[in-house]
Coordinates of C-alpha atoms in Angstrom, one line a residue:
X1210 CA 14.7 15.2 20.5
X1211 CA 12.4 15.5 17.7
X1212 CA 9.1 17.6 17.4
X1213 CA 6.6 18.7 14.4
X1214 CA 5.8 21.8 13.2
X1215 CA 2.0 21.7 15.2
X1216 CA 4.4 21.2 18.8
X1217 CA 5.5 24.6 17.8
X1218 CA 2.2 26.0 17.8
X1219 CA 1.2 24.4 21.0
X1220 CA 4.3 26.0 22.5
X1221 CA 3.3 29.3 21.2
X1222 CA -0.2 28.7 22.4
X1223 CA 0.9 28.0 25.6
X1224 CA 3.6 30.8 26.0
X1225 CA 0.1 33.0 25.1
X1226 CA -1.6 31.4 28.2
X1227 CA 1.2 32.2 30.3
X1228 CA 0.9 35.7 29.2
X1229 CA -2.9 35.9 29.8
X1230 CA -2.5 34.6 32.7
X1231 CA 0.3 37.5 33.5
X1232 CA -2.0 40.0 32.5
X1233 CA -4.6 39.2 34.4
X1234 CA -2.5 39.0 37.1
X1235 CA -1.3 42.7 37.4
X1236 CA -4.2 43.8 35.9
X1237 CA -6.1 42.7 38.7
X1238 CA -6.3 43.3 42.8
X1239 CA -4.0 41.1 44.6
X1240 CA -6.2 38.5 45.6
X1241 CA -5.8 34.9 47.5
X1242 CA -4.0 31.9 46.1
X1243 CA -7.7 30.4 45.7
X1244 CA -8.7 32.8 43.3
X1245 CA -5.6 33.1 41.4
X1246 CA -6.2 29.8 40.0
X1247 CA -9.2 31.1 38.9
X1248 CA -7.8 33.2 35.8
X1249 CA -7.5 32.7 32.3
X1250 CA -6.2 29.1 31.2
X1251 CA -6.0 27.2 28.0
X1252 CA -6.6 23.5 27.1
X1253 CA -6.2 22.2 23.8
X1254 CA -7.8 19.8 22.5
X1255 CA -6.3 17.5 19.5
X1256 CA -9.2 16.2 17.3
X1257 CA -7.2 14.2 14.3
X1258 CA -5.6 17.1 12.4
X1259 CA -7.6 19.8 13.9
X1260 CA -6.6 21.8 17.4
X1261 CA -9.3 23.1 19.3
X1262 CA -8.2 25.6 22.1
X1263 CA -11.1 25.8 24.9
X1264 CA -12.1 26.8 28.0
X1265 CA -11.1 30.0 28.1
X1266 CA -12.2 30.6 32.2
X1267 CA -12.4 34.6 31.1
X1268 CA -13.4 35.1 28.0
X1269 CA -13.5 39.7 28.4
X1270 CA -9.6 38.7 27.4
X1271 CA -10.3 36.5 24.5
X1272 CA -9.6 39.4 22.5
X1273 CA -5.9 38.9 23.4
X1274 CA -6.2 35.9 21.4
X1275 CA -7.1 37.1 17.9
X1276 CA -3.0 37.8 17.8
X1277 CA -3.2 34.1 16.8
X1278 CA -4.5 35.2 13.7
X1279 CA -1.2 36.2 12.7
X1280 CA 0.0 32.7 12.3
X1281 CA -1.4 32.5 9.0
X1282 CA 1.8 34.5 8.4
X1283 CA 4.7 32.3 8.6
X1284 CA 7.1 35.6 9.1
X1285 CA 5.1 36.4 12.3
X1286 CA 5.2 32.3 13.2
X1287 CA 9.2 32.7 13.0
X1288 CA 8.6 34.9 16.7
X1289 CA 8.0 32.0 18.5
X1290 CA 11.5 31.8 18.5
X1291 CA 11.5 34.2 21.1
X1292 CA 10.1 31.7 23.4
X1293 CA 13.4 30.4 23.8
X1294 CA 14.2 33.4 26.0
X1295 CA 11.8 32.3 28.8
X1296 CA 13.8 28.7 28.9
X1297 CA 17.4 27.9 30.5
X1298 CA 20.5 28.8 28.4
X1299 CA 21.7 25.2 28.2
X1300 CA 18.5 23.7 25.4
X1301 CA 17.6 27.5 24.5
X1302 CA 20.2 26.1 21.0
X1303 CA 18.5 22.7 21.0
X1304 CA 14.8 24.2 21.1
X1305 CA 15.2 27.0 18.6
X1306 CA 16.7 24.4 16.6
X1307 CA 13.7 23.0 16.5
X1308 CA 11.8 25.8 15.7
X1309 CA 13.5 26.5 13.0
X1310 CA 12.9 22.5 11.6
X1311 CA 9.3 23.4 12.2
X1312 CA 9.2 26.8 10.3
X1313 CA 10.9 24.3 7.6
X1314 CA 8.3 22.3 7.5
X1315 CA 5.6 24.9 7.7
X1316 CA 7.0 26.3 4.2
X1317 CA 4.9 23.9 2.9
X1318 CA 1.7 23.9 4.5
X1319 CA -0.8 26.8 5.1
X1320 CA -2.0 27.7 8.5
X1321 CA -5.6 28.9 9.3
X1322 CA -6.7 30.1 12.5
X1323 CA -10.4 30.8 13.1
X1324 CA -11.2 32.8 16.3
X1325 CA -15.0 32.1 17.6
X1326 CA -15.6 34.4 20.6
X1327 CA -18.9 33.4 21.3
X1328 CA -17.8 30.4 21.9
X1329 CA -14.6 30.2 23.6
X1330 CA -12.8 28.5 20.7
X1331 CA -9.7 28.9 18.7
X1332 CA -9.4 26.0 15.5
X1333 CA -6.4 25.8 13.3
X1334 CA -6.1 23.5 10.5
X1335 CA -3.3 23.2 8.1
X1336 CA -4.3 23.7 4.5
X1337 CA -1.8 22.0 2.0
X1338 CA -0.8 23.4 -1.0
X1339 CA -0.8 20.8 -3.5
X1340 CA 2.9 20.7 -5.8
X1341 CA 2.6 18.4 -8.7
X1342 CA 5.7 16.5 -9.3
X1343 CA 7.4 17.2 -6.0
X1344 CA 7.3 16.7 -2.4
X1345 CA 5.0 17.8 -0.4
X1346 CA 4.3 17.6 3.8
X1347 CA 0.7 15.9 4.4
X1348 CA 1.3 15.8 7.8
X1349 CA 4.6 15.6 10.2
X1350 CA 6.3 13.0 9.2
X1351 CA 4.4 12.1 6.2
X1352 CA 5.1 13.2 2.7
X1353 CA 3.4 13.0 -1.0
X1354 CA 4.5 12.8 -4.3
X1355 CA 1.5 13.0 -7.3
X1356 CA 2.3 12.8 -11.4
X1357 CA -0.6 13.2 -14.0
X1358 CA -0.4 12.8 -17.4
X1359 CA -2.2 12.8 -20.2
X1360 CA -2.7 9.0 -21.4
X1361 CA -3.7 9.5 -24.9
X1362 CA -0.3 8.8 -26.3
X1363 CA 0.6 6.2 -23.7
X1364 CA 0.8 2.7 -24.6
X1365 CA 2.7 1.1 -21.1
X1366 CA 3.3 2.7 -17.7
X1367 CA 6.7 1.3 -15.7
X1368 CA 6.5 1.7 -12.2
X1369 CA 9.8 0.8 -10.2
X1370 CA 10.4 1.0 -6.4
X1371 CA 13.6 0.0 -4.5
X1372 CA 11.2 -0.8 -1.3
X1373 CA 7.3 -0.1 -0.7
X1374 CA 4.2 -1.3 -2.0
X1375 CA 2.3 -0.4 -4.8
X1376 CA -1.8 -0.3 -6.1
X1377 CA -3.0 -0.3 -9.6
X1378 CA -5.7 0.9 -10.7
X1379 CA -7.7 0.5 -14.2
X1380 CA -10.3 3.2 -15.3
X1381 CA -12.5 4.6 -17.6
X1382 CA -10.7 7.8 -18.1
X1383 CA -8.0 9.0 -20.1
X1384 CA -5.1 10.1 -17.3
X1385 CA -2.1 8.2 -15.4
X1386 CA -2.1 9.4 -12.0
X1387 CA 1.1 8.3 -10.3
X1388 CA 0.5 8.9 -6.5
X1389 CA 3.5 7.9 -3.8
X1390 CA 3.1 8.2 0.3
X1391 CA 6.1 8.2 2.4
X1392 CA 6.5 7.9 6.1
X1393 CA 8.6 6.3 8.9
X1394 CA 11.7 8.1 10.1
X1395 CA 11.7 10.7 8.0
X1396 CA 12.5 14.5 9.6
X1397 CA 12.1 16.7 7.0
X1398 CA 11.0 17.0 3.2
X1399 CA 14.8 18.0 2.7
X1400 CA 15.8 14.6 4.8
X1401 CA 13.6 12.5 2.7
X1402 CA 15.0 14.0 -0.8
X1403 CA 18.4 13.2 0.6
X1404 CA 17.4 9.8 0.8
X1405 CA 15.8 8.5 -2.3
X1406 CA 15.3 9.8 -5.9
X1407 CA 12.0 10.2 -8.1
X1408 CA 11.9 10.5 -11.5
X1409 CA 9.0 10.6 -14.0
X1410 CA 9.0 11.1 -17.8
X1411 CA 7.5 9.9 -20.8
X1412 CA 9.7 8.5 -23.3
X1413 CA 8.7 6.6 -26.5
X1414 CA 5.1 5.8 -25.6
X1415 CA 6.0 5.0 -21.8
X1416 CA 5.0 6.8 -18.8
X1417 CA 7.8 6.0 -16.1
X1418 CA 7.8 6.5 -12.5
X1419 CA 10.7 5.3 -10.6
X1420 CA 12.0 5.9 -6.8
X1421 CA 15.5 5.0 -6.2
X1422 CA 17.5 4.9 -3.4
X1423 CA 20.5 6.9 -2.7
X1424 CA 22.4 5.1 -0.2
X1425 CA 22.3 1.5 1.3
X1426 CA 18.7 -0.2 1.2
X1427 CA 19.3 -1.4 4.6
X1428 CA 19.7 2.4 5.8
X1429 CA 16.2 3.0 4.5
X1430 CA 14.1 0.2 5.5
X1431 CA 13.0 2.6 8.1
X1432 CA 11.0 4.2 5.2
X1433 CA 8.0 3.1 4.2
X1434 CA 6.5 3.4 0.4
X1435 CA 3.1 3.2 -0.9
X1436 CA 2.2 4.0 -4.3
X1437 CA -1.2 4.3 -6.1
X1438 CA -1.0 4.1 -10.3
X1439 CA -4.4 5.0 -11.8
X1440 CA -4.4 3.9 -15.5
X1441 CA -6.9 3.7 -18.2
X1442 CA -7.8 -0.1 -17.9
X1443 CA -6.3 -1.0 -21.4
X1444 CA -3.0 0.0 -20.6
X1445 CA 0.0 -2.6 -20.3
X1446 CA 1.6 -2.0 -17.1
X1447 CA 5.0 -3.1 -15.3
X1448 CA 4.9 -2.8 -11.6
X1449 CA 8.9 -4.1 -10.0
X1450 CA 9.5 -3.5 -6.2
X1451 CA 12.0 -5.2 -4.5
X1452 CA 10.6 -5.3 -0.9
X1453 CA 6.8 -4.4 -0.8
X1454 CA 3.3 -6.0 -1.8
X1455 CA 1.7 -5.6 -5.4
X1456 CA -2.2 -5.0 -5.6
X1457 CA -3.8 -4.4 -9.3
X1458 CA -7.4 -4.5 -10.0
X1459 CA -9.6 -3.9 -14.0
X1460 CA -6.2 -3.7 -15.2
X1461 CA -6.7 -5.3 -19.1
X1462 CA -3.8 -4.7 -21.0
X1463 CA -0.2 -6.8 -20.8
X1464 CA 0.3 -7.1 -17.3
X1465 CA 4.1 -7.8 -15.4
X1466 CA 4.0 -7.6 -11.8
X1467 CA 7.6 -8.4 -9.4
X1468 CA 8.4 -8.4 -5.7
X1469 CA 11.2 -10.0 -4.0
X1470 CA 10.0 -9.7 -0.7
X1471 CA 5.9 -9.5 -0.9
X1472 CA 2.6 -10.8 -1.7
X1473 CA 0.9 -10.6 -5.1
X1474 CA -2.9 -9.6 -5.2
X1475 CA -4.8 -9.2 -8.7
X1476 CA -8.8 -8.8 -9.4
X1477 CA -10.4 -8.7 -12.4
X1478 CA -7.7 -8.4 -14.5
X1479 CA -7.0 -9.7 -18.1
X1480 CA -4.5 -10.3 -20.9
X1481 CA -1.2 -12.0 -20.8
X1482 CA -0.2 -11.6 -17.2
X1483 CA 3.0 -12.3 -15.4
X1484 CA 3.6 -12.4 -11.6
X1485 CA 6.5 -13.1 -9.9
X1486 CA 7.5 -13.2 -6.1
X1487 CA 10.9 -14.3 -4.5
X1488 CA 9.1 -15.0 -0.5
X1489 CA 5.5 -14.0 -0.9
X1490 CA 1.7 -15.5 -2.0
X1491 CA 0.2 -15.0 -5.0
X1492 CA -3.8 -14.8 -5.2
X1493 CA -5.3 -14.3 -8.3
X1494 CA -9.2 -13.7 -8.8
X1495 CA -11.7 -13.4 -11.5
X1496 CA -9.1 -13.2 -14.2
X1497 CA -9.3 -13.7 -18.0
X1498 CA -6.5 -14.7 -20.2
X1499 CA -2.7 -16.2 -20.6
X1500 CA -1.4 -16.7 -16.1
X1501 CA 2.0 -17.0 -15.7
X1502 CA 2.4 -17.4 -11.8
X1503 CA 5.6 -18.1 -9.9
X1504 CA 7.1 -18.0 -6.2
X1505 CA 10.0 -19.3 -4.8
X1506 CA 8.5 -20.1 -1.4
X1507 CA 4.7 -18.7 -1.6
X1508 CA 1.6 -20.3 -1.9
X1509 CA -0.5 -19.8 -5.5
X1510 CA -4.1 -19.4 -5.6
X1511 CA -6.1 -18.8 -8.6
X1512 CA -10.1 -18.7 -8.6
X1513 CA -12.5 -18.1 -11.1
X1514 CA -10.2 -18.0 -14.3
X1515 CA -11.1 -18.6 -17.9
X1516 CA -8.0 -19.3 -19.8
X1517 CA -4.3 -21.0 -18.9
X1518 CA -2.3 -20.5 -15.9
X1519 CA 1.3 -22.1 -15.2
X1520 CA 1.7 -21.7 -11.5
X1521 CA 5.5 -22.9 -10.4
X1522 CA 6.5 -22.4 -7.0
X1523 CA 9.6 -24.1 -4.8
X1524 CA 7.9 -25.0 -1.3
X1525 CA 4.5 -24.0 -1.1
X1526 CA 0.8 -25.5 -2.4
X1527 CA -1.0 -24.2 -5.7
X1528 CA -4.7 -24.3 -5.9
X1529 CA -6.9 -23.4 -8.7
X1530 CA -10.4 -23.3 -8.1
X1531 CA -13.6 -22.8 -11.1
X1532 CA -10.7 -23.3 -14.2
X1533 CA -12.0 -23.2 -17.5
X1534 CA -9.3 -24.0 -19.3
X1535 CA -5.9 -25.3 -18.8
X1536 CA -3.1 -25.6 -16.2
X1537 CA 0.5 -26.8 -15.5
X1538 CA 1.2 -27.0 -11.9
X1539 CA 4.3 -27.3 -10.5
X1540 CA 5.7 -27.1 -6.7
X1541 CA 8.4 -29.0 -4.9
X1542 CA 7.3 -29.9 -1.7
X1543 CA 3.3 -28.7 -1.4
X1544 CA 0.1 -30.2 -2.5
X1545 CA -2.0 -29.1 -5.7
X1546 CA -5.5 -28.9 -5.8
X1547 CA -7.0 -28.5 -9.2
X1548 CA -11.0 -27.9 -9.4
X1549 CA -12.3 -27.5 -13.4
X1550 CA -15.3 -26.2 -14.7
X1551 CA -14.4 -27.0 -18.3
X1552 CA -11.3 -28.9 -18.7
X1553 CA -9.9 -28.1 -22.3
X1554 CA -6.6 -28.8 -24.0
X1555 CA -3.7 -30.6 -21.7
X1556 CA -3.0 -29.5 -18.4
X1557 CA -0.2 -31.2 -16.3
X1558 CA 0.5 -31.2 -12.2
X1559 CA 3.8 -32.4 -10.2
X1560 CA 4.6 -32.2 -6.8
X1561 CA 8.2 -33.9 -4.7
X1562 CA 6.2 -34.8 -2.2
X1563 CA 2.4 -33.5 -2.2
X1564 CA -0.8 -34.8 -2.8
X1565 CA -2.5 -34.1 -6.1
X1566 CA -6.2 -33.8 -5.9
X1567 CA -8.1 -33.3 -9.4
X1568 CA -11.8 -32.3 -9.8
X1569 CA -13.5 -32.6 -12.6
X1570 CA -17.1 -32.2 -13.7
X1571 CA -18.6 -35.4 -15.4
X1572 CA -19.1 -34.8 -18.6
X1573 CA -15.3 -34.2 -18.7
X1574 CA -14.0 -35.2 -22.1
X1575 CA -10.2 -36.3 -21.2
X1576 CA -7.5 -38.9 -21.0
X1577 CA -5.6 -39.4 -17.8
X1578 CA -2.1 -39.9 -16.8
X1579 CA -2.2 -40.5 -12.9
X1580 CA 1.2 -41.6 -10.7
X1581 CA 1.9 -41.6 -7.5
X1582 CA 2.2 -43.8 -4.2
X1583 CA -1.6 -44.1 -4.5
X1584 CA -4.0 -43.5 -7.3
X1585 CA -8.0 -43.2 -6.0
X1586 CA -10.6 -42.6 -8.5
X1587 CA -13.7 -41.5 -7.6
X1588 CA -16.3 -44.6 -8.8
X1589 CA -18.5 -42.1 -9.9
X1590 CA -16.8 -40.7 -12.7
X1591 CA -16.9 -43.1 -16.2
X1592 CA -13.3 -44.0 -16.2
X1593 CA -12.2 -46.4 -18.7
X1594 CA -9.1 -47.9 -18.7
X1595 CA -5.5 -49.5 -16.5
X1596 CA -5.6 -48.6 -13.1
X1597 CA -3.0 -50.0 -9.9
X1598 CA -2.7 -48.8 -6.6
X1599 CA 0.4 -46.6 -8.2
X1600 CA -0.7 -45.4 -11.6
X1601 CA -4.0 -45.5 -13.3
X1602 CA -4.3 -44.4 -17.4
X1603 CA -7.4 -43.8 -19.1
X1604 CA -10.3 -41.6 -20.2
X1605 CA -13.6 -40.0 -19.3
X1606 CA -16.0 -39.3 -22.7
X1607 CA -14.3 -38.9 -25.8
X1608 CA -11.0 -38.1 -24.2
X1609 CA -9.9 -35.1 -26.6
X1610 CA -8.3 -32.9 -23.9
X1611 CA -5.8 -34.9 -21.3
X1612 CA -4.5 -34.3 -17.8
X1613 CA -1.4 -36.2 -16.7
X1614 CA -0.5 -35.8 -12.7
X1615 CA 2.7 -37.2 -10.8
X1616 CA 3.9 -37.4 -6.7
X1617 CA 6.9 -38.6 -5.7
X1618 CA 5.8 -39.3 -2.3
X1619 CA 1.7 -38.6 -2.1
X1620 CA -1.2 -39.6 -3.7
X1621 CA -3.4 -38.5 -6.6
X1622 CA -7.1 -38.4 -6.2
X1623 CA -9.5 -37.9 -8.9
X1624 CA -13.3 -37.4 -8.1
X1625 CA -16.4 -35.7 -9.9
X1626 CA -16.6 -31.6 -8.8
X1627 CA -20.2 -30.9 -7.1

C-alpha cells in the first residue's frame, strides 16, 4: 500500500479535526446528538498541487489551527508519526512505514502553510528546491534531473537514453540545458537512483548526457523518460534512445538522430542530417541540406525540403512533397510519391511492389527512365521519346537532370504538379 508525502499531511490534517472536534466537545455543555454534528469539521479541497482546507463550521477555534504552521519544519512533520498510536497494532508498522517514506520524500521539497482566519482557509503548497545535476521530487511520483553548461567551448552535445523520449531544441543563446522527467512506478528518489544511472560531463569539446540502466530493460519499462536538450542552433547534436520518440526543431548544425522503437519528428532543421528508426515514422519538415532517412517498417515523409534526401525503408511508403532538389527512394513493399518543385541532378525511386507516382512541374529539364507493369504519362507534359505499356524512356526540355523509377509489381505515373 503505497501513499505520497501530501497523504501524510491529510492524515495529519485530519487527526487535527479529530482533535477539534474533541475539544469542542468537553469544552462545551453536553448537548443533543443534533447539535454535536454541529461542531468543528474540516474538508479539504485538492486544487492541482494546492490543498485548500475549508469550512471551518467554528471558526473562535481556528486558532488551534495555526499549529499547522509548524509543518514548514520537517522535524515537527516527523510527529505525525504519532498518529499511528490512535490506529490498531496490526498496520500501526505498515503505516509509520509510510510515514517515514513520506518524510523521505519531503527532504526534498519545502512546505508552506498560509493560515487566513478571515476566511476560514488553510493553503499549503510545496516549494521545490531546485538541485542542479541531481534528482529532485517535482511531485509524488515524479522526478527531475537539469544540467547547464556553458556552450562556448562546445562543438557537439551526445544525448543517450536506454528508454524514453527526447526534444531538441535550437536557440539563440549561448547555454546547453539538459533537462530529464521521470515518472511511472517509481517510490522514492532513492528507488529511482537504484534503477538507472545519469552521467554528464564535458570531455574534448562534447557535452554528454547519458541515462543508463542498471538492471534488465524489461524491469524498467515501467519508467517513463522524457528529456528536453536546449542547444545553441549551430550545434551538432547526437540524440540515440533505444525505445522512445525523437522531436528536434532550428537545430542547424550535423544532426544524428536513432530510435529502435519510435517515431522521428524534425522542423526546421539543416545541415547533414541522419535519422534512423528500427519500427517507427519519420516526418521531416521545412528542412535544408544533405537527408539521410531510414526505417525498417515506418512510413517516411518529407515536405518542403531544398537539398537531397535518401529515404530507405523495408515495408512502408515514402513521400516527398515541394523537393527542390534530388532524391533516391527506396521501400520494399509501399508506394512512393515524389512531388518536385525544381528537379536538379538524378534522383532514383524503387518499390517490390508499390506504385511510383512522379510530379513534376513543366518546365522540368530531365530524362526519364520509367518501368513497371504499367507506365502512364500525363499528355500534358512535353515528353519525347520510347514509351510501352511497361517502360517508357525519354526527356522533358533539355533533359540535363534525370529521374529513373522501377515496380516490380505496380505502376509508374508521371504527370505535370499543379
Amino acid at each position: 500500500m503505497k501513499r505520497t508525502s501530501w497523504e501524510i499531511i491529510l492524515a495529519g490534517l485530519f487527526f487535527v479535526g479529530i482533535a477539534l472536534y474533541i475539544v469542542g466537545q468537553h469544552s462545551e455543555p453536553e448537548k443533543s446528538k443534533r447539535t454535536a454534528f454541529a461542531s468543528d469539521s474540516i474538508r479539504i479541497n485538492i486544487d492541482g498541487e494546492k490543498l485548500h482546507v475549508v469550512e471551518l463550521k467554528k471558526l473562535e477555534n481556528l486558532e488551534n489551527l495555526e499549529n499547522l504552521k509548524n509543518l514548514e519544519n520537517l522535524k515537527n512533520l516527523k510527529n505525525l508519526k504519532n498518529i499511528t498510536n490512535f490506529l490498531p497494532v496490526e498496520i500501526q508498522e505498515e503505516i509509520e512505514a509510510e510515514i517515514n517514506q513520506a518524510l523521505e520524500e519531503l527532504e526534498q521539497e519545502g512546505i508552506n502553510v498560509d493560515i487566513n482566519r478571515e476566511e476560514g482557509i488553510v493553503s499549503i503548497n510545496k516549494e521545490m528546491a531546485a538541485s542542479p545535476g541531481n534528482w529532485m521530487v517535482v511531485s509524488p511520483g515524479v522526478f527531475a534531473y537539469v544540467k547547464e553548461y556553458d556552450a562556448s567551448n562546445v562543438k557537439l552535445t551526445n544525448i543517450k537514453l536506454p528508454f524514453g523520449s527526447v526534444t531538441i531544441k535550437g536557440g539563440q543563446g549561448n547555454q546547453i540545458k539538459f533537462t530529464i522527467e521521470a515518472s511511472g512506478q517509481v517510490s522514492t528518489k532513492a528507488d529511482l537512483e537504484s534503477r538507472i544511472n545519469t552521467s554528464s560531463n564535458i570531455n574534448s569539446g562534447s557535452a554528454n548526457f547519458e541515462i543508463s540502466s542498471l538492471r534488465a530493460l524489461s524491469k524498467d519499462q515501467n519508467i517513463h523518460l522524457q528529456a528536453t536538450l536546449i542547444i545553441p542552433e549551430t550545434m551538432k547534436v547526437s540524440s540515440i534512445t533505444q525505445a522512445g520518440h525523437i522531436t528536434s526543431d532550428n537545430v542547424t548544425g550535423e544532426q544524428v538522430y536513432e530510435t529502435r522503437g519510435g517515431h522521428i519528428n524534425l522542423t526546421n532543421v539543416t545541415g547533414d542530417i541522419s535519422a534512423k528508426t528500427s519500427g517507427g515514422h519519420i516526418t521531416v519538415n521545412n528542412s535544408e541540406g544533405k537527408l539521410h532517412l531510414s526505417s525498417l517498417g515506418g512510413h517516411i515523409k518529407a515536405q518542403n525540403i531544398v537539398g537531397s534526401v535518401l529515404m530507405k525503408t523495408s515495408g512502408g511508403n515514402l513521400v516527398a512533397e515541394e523537393l527542390s532538389g534530388s532524391v533516391r527512394a527506396q521501400t520494399n513493399g509501399g508506394n512512393i510519391e515524389l512531388h518536385f518543385v525544381d528537379l536538379q541532378n538524378s534522383s532514383q525511386a524503387n518499390t517490390g511492389a508499390g506504385t511510383i507516382s512522379i510530379l513534376v512541374p513543366p518546365s522540368t529539364n530531365a530524362r526519364f527512365d520509367l518501368s513497371g507493369n504499367k507506365v502512364e504519362i500525363d499528355n500534358t507534359l512535353n515528353f519525347t521519346g520510347t514509351q510501352s505499356s511497361g517502360s517508357a524512356n525519354g526527356k522533358i526540355g533539355s533533359g540535363v537532370n534525370s529521374i529513373s523509377a522501377k515496380t516490380s509489381y505496380g505502376k509508374v505515373i508521371l504527370k505535370q504538379s499543379n
